[in-house]
JSON list of C-alpha atoms in Angstrom, two decimals:
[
{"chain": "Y", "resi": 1, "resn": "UNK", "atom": "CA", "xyz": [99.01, 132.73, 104.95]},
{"chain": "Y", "resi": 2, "resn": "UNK", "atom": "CA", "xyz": [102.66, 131.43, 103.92]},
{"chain": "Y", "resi": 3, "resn": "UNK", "atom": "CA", "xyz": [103.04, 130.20, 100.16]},
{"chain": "Y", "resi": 4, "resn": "UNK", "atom": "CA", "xyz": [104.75, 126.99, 99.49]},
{"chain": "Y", "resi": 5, "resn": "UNK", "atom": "CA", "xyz": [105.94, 126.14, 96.11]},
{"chain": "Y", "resi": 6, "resn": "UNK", "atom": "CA", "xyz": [108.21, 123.56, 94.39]},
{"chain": "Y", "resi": 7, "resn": "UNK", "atom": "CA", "xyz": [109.79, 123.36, 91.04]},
{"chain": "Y", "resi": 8, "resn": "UNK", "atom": "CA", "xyz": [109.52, 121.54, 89.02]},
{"chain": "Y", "resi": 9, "resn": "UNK", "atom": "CA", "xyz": [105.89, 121.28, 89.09]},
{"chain": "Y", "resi": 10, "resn": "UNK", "atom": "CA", "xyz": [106.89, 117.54, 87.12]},
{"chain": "Y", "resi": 11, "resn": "UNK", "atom": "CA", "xyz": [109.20, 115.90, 85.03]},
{"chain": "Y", "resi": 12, "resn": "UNK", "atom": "CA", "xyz": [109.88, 112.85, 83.46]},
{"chain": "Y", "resi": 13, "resn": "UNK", "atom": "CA", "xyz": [113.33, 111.51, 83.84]},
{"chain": "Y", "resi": 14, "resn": "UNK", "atom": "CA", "xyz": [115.20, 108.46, 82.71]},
{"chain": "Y", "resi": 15, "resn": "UNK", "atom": "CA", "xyz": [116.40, 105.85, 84.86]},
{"chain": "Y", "resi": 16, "resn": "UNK", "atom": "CA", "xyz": [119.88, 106.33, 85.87]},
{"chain": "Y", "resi": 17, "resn": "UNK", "atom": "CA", "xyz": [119.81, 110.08, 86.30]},
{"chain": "Y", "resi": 18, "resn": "UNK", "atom": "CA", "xyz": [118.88, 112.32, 88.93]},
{"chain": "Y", "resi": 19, "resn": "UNK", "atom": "CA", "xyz": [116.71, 115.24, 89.71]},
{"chain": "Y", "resi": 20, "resn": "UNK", "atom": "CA", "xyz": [116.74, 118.11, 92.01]},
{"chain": "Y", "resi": 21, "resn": "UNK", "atom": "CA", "xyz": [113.41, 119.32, 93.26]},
{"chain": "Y", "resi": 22, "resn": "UNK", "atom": "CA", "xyz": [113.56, 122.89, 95.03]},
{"chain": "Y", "resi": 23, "resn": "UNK", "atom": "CA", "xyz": [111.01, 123.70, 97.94]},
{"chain": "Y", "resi": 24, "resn": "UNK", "atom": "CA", "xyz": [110.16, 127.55, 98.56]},
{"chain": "Y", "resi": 25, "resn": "UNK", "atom": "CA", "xyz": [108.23, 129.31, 101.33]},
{"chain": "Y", "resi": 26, "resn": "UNK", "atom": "CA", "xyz": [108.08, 132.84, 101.43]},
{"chain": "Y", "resi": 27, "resn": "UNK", "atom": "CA", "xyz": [108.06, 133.12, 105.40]},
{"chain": "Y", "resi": 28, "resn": "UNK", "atom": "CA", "xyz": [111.05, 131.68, 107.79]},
{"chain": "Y", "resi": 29, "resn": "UNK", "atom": "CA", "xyz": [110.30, 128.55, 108.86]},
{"chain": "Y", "resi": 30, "resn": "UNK", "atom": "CA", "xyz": [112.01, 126.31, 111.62]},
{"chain": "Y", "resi": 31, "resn": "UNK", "atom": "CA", "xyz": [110.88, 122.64, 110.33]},
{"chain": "Y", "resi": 32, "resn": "UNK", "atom": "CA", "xyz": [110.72, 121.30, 106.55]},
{"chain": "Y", "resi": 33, "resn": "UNK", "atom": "CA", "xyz": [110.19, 117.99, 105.66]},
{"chain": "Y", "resi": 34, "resn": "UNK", "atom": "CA", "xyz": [109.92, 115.92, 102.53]},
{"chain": "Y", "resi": 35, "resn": "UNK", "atom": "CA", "xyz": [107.58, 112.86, 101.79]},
{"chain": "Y", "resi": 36, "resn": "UNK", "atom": "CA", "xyz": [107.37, 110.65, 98.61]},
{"chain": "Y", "resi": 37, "resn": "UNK", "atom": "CA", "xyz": [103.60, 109.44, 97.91]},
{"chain": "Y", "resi": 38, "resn": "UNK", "atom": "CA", "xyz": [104.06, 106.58, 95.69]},
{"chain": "Y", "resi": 39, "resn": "UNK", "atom": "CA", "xyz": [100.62, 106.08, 92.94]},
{"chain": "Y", "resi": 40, "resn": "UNK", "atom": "CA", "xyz": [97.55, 105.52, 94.87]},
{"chain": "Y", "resi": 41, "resn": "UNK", "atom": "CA", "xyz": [99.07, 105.40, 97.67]},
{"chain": "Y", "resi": 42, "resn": "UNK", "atom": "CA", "xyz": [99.45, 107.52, 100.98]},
{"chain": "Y", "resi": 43, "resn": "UNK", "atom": "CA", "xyz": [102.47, 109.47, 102.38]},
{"chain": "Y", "resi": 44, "resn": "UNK", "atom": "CA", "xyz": [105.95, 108.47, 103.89]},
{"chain": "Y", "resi": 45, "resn": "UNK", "atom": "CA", "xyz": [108.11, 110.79, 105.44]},
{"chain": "Y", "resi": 46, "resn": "UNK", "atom": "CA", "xyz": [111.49, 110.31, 103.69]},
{"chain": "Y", "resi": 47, "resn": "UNK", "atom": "CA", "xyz": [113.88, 113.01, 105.67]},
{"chain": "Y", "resi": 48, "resn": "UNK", "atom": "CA", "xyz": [113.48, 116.33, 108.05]},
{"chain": "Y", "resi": 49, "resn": "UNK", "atom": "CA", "xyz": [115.86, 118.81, 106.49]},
{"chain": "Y", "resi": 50, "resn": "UNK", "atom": "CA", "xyz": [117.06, 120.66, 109.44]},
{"chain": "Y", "resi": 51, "resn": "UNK", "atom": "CA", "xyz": [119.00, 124.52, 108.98]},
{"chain": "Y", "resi": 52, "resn": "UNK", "atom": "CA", "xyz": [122.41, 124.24, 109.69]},
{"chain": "Y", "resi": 53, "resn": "UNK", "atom": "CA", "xyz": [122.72, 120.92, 109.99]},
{"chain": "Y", "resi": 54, "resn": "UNK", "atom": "CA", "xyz": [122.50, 117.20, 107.91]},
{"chain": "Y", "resi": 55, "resn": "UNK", "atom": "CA", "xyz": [118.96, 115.70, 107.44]},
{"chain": "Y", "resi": 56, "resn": "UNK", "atom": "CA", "xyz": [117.53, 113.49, 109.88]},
{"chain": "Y", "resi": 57, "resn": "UNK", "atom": "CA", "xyz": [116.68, 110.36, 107.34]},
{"chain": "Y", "resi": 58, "resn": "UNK", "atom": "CA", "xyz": [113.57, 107.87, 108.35]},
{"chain": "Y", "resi": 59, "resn": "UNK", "atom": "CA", "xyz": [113.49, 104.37, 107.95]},
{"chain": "Y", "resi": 60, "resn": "UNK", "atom": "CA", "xyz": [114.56, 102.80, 104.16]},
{"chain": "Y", "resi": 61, "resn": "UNK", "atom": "CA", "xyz": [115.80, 105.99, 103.09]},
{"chain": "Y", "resi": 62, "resn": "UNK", "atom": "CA", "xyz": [119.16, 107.11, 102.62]},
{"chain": "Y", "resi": 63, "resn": "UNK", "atom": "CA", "xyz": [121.49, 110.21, 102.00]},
{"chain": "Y", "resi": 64, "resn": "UNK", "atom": "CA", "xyz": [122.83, 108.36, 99.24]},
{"chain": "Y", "resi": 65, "resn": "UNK", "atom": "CA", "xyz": [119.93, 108.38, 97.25]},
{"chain": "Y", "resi": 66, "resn": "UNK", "atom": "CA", "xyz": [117.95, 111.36, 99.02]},
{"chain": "Y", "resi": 67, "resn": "UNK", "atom": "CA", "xyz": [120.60, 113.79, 99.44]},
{"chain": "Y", "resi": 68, "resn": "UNK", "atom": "CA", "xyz": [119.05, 117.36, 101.10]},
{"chain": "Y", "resi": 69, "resn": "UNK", "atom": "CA", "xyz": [120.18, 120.72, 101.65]},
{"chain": "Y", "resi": 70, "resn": "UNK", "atom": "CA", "xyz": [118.25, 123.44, 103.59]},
{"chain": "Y", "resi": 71, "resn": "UNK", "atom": "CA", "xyz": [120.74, 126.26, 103.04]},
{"chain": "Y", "resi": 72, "resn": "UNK", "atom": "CA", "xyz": [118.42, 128.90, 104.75]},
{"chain": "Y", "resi": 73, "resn": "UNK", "atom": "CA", "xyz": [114.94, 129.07, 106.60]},
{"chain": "Y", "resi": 74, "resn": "UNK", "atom": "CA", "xyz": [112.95, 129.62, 103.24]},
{"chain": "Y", "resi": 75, "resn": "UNK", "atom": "CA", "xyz": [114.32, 126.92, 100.88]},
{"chain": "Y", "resi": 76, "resn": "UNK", "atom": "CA", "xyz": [115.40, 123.35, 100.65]},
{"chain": "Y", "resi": 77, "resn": "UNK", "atom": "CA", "xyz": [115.88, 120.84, 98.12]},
{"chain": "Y", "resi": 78, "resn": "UNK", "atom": "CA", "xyz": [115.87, 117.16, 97.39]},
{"chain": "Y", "resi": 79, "resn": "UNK", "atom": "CA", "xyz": [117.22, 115.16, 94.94]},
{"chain": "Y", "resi": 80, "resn": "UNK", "atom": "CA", "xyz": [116.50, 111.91, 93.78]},
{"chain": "Y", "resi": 81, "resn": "UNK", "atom": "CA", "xyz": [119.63, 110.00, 92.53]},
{"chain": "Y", "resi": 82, "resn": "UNK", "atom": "CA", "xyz": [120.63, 107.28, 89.71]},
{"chain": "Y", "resi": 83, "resn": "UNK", "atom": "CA", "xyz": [116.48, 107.20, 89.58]},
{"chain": "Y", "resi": 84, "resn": "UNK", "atom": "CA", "xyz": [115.19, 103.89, 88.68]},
{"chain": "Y", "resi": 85, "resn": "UNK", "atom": "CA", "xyz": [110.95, 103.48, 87.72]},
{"chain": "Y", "resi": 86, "resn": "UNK", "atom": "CA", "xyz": [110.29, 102.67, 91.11]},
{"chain": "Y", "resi": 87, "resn": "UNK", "atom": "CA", "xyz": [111.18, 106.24, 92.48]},
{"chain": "Y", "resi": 88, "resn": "UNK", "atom": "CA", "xyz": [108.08, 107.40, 90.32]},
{"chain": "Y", "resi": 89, "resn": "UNK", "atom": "CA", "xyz": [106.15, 109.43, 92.48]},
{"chain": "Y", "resi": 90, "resn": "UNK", "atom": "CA", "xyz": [104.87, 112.62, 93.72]},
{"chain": "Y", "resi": 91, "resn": "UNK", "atom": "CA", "xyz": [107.60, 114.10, 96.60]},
{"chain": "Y", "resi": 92, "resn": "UNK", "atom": "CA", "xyz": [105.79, 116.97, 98.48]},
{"chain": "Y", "resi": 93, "resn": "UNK", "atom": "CA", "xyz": [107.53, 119.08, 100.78]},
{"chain": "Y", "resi": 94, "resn": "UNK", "atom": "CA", "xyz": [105.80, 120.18, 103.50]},
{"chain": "Y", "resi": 95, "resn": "UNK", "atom": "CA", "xyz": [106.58, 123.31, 106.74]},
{"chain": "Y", "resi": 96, "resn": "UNK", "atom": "CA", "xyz": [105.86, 123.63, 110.36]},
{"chain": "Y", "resi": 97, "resn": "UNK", "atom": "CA", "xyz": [105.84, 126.58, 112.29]},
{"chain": "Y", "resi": 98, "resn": "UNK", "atom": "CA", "xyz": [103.94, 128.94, 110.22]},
{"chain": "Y", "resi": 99, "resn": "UNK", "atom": "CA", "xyz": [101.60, 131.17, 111.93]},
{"chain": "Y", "resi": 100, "resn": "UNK", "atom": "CA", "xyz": [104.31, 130.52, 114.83]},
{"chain": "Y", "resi": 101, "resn": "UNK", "atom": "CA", "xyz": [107.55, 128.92, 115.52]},
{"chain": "Y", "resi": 102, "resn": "UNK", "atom": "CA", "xyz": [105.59, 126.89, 117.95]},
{"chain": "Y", "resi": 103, "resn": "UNK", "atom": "CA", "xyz": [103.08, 125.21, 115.84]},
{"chain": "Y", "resi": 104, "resn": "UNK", "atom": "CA", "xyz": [103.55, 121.96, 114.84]},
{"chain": "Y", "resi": 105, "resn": "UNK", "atom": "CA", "xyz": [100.53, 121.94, 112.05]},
{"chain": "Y", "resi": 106, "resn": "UNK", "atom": "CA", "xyz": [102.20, 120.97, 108.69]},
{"chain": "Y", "resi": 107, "resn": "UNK", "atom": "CA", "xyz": [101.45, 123.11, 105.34]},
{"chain": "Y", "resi": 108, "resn": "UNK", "atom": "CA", "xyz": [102.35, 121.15, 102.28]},
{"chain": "Y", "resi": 109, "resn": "UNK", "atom": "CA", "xyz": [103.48, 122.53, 99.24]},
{"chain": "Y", "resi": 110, "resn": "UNK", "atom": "CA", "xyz": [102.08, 121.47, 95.50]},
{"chain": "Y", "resi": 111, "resn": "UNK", "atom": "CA", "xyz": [104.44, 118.39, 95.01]},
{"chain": "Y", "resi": 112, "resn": "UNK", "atom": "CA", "xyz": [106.30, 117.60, 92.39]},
{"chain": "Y", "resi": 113, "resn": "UNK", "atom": "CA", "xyz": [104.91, 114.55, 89.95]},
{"chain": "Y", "resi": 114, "resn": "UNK", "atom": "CA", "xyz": [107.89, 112.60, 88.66]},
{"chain": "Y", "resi": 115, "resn": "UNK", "atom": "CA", "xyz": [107.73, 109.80, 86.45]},
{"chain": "Y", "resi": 116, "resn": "UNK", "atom": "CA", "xyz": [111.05, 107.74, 85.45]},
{"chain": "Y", "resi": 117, "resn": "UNK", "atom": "CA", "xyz": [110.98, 105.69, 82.27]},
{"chain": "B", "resi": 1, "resn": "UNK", "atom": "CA", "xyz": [104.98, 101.65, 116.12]},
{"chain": "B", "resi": 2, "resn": "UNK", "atom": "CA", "xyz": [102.18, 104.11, 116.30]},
{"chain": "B", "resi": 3, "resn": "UNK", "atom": "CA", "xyz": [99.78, 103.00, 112.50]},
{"chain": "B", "resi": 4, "resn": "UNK", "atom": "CA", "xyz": [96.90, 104.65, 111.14]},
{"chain": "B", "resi": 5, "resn": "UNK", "atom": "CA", "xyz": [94.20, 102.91, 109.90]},
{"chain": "B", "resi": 6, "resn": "UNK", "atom": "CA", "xyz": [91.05, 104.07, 107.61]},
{"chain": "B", "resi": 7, "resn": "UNK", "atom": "CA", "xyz": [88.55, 101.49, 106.69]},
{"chain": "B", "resi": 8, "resn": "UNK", "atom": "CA", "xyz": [86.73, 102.97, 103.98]},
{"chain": "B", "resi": 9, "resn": "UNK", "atom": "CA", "xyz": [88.43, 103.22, 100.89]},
{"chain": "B", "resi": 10, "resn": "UNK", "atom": "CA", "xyz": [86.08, 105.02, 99.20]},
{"chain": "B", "resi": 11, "resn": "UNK", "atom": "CA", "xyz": [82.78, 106.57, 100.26]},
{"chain": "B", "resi": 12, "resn": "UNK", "atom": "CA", "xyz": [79.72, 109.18, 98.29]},
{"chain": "B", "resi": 13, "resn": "UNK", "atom": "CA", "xyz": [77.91, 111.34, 99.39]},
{"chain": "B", "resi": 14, "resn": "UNK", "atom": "CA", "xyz": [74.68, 113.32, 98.07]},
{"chain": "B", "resi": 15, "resn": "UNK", "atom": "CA", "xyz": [75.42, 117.14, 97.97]},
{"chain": "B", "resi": 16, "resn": "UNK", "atom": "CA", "xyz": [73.97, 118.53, 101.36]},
{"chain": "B", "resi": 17, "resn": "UNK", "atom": "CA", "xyz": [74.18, 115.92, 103.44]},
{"chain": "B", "resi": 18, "resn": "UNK", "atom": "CA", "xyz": [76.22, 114.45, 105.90]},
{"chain": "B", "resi": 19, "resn": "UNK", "atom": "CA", "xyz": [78.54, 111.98, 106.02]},
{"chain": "B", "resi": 20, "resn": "UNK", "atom": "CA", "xyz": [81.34, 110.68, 108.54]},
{"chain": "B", "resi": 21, "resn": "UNK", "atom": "CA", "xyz": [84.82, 109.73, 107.56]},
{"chain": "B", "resi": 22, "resn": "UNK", "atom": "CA", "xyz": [86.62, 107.16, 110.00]},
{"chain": "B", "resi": 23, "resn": "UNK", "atom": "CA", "xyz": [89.55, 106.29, 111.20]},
{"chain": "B", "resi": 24, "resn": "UNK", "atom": "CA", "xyz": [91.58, 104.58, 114.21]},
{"chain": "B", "resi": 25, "resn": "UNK", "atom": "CA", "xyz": [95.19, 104.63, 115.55]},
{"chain": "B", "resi": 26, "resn": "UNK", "atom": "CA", "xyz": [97.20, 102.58, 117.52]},
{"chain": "B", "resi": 27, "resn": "UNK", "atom": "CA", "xyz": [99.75, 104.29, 120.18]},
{"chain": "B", "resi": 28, "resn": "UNK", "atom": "CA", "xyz": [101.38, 103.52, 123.17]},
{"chain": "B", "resi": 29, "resn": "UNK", "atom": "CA", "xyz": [102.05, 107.46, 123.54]},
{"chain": "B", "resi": 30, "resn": "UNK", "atom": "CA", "xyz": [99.59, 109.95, 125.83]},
{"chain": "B", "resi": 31, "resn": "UNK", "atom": "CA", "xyz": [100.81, 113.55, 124.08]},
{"chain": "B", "resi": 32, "resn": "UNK", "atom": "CA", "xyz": [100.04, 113.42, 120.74]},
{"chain": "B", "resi": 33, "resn": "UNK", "atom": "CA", "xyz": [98.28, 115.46, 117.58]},
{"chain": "B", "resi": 34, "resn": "UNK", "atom": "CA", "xyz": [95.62, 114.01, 115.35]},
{"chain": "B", "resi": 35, "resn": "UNK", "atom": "CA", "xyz": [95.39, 115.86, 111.62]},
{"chain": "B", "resi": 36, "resn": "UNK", "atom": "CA", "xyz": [92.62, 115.35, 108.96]},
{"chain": "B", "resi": 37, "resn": "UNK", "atom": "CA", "xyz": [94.04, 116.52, 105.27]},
{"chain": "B", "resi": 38, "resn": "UNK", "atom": "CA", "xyz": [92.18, 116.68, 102.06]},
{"chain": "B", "resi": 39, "resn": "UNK", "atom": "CA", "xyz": [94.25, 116.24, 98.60]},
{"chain": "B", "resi": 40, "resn": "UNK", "atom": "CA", "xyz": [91.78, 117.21, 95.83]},
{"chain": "B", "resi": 41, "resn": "UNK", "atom": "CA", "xyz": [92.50, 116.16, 92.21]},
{"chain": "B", "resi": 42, "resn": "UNK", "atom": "CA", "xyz": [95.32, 119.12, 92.01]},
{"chain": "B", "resi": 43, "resn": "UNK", "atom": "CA", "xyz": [97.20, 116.72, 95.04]},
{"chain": "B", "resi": 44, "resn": "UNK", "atom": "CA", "xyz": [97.34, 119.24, 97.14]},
{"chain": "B", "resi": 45, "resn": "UNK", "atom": "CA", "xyz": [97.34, 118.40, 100.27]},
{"chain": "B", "resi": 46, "resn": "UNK", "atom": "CA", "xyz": [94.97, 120.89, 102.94]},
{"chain": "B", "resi": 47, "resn": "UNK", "atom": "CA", "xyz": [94.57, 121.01, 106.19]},
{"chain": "B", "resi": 48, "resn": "UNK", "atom": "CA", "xyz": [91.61, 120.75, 106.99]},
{"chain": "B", "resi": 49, "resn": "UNK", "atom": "CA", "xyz": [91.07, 120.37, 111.00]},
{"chain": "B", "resi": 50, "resn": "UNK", "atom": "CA", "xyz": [93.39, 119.33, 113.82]},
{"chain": "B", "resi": 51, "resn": "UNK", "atom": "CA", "xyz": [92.84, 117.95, 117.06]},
{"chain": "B", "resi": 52, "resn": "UNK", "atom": "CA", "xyz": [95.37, 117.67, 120.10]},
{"chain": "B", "resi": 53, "resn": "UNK", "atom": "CA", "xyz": [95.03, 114.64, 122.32]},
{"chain": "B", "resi": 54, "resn": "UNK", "atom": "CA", "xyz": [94.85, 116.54, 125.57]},
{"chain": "B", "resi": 55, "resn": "UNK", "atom": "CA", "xyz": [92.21, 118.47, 124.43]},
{"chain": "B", "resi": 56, "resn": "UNK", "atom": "CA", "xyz": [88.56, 116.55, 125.36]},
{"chain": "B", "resi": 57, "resn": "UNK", "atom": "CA", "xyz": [86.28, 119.09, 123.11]},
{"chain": "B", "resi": 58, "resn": "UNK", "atom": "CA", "xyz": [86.30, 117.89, 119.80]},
{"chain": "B", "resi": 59, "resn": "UNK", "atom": "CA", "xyz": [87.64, 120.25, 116.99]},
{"chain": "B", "resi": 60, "resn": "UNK", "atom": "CA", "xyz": [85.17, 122.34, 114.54]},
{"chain": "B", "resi": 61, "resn": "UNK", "atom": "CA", "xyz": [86.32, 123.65, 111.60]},
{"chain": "B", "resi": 62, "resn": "UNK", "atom": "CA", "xyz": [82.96, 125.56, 109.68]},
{"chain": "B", "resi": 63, "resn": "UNK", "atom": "CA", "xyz": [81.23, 122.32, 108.26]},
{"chain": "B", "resi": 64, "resn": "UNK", "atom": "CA", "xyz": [83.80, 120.11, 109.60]},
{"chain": "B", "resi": 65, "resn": "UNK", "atom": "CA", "xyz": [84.16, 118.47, 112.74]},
{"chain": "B", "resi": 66, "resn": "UNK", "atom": "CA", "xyz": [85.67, 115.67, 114.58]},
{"chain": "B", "resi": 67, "resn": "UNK", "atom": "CA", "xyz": [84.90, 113.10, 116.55]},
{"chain": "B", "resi": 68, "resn": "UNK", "atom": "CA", "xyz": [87.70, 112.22, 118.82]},
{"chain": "B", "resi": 69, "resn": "UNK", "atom": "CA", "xyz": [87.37, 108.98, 121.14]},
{"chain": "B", "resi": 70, "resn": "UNK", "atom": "CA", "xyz": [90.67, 108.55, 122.86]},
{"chain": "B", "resi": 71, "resn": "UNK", "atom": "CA", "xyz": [89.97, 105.55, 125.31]},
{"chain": "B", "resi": 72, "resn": "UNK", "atom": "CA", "xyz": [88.97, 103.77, 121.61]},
{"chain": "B", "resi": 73, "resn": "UNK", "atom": "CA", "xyz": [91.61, 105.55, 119.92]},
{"chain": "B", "resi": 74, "resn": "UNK", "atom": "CA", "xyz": [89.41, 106.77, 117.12]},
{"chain": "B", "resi": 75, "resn": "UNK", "atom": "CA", "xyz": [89.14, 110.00, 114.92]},
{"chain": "B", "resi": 76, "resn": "UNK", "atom": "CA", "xyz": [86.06, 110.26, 113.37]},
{"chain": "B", "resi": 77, "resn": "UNK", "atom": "CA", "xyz": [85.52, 113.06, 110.32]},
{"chain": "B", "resi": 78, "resn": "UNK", "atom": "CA", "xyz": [82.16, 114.61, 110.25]},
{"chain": "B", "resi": 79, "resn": "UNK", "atom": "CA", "xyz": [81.38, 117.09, 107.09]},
{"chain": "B", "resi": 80, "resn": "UNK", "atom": "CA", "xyz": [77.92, 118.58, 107.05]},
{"chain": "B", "resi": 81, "resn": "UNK", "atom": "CA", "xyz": [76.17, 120.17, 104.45]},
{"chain": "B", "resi": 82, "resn": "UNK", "atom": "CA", "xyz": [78.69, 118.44, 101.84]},
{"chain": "B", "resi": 83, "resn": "UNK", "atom": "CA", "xyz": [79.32, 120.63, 98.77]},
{"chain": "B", "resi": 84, "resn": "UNK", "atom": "CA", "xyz": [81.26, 119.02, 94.89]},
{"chain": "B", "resi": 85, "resn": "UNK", "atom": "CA", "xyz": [84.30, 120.92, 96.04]},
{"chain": "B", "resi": 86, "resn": "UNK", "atom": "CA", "xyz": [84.46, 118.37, 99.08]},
{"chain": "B", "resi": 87, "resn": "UNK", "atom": "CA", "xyz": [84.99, 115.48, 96.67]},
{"chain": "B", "resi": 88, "resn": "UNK", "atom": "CA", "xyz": [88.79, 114.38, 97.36]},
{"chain": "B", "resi": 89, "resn": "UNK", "atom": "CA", "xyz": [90.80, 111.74, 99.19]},
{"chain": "B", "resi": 90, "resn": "UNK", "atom": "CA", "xyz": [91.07, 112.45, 102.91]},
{"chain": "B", "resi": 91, "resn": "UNK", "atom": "CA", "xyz": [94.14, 111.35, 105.50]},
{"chain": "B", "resi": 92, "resn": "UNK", "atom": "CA", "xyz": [94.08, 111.22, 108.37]},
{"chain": "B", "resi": 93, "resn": "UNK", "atom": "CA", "xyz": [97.23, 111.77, 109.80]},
{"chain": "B", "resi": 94, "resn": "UNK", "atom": "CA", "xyz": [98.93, 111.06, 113.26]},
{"chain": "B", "resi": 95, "resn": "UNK", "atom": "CA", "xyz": [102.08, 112.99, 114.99]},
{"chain": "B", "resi": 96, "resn": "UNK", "atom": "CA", "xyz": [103.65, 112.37, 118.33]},
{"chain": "B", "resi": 97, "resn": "UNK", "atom": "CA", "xyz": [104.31, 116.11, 120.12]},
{"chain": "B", "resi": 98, "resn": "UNK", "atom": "CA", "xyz": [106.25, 117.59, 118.55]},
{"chain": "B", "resi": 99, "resn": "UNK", "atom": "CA", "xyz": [107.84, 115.06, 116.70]},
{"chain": "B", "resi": 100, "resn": "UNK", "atom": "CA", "xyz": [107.49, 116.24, 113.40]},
{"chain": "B", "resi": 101, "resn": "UNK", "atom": "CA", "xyz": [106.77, 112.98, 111.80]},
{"chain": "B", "resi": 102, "resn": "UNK", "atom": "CA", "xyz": [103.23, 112.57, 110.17]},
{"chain": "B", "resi": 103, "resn": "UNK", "atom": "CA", "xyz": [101.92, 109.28, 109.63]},
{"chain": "B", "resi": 104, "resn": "UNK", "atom": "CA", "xyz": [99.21, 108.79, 107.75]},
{"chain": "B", "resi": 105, "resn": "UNK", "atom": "CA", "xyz": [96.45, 106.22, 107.01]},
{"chain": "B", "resi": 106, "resn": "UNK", "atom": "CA", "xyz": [95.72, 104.65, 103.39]},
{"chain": "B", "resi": 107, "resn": "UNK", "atom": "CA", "xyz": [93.08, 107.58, 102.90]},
{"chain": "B", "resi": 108, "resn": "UNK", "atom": "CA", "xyz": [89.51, 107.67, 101.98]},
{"chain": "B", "resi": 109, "resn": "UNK", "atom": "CA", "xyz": [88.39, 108.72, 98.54]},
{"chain": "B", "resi": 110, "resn": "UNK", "atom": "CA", "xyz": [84.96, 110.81, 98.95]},
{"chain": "B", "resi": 111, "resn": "UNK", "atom": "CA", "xyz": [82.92, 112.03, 95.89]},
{"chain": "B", "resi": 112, "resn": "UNK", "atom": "CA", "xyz": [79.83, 114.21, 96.53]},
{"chain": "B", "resi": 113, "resn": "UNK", "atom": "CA", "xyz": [77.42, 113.62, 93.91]},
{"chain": "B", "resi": 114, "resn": "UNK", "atom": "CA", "xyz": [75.14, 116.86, 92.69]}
]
């Protein structure tokens, strides 16, 4: 099966900067999407980084402060901006279209643990 | 709004037995996909079984299986023979076809005590 990984694996980061996680899969993939899982709490889907094209942003997040790039069918990245503590959290990127470019079962990657004092 | 709801914040479970995870959604939509994950203490998150809503036979994944209900709207998680590695928080997760977007309930956390 594919392999997903992320760097960094987690960092801690003061408040004002920013941070660039990177999101790897070593098969072309047509969907990747990013989610932020806040402590003890469950997943939100912050953007769908789409190839060849600007991010498709959900609900309360913004390109501002989320800013993506999916340069190529194997590799995005997101970056958190001017962080502040509340953007402590893990952000897991996740694939569709694995074992096909039809299937629409998603295959997450490790996530990357951020903390922000 | 489609939402995801799971009841049972936390559950146990005695190694070898059975127990049932639940969980109901709310959606106006007929096509959709219906997605239990398991994040163990390493946060990954697994797949572990997946369901389509046009399907009427319930999904079976080894010792895992579902219990889908769609007049009630309800996704049931059924693990049998429950081994320590089980012990993790489950999702369940809902996506309208092919939409991409995964929304997930609040998540159960299961232990499985030896």
């Amino acid at each position: 099966s594919a392999v997903i990984s992320q760097k960094p694996s987690r960092d801690i980061c003061q408040r004002g900067t920013s941070l660039t996680i990177q999101c790897q899969v070593d098969s072309q993939v047509t969907m990747m999407f990013w989610y932020r899982q806040q402590p003890g709490q469950s997943l939100t889907l912050i953007a769908t980084a789409n190839q060849g094209s600007e991010a498709t942003y959900e609900s309360g997040f913004v390109i501002d402060k989320f800013p993506i790039s999916r340069p190529n069918l194997t590799f995005s990245t997101l970056t958190v901006s001017n962080m502040s503590p509340e953007d402590s959290s893990i952000y897991l990127c996740s694939v569709e279209g694995i074992s096909d470019s039809s299937s629409y079962e998603q295959y997450f990657g490790p996530g990357t643990r951020l903390t922000v004092t | 709004a489609q939402t995801v709801t799971q009841s049972q914040p936390e559950m146990s479970v005695q190694e070898a037995e059975t127990v049932t995870l639940s969980c109901t959604y709310d959606t106006s939509e007929n096509n959709y996909y219906l997605f239990w994950y398991k994040q163990p203490p390493s946060r990954q998150m697994i797949l572990v079984i997946r369901q389509e809503a046009y399907k009427q036979q319930n999904a079976t994944e080894n010792r895992f299986s579902v219990n889908f209900q769609k007049a009630a709207k309800s996704f049931s998680l059924k693990i049998s023979d429950s081994q320590l590695g089980d012990t993790a928080m489950y999702f369940c997760a809902f996506m309208k076809h092919r939409q991409g977007n995964l929304i997930f309930g609040k998540g159960t956390k299961l232990s499985v005590k030896p």
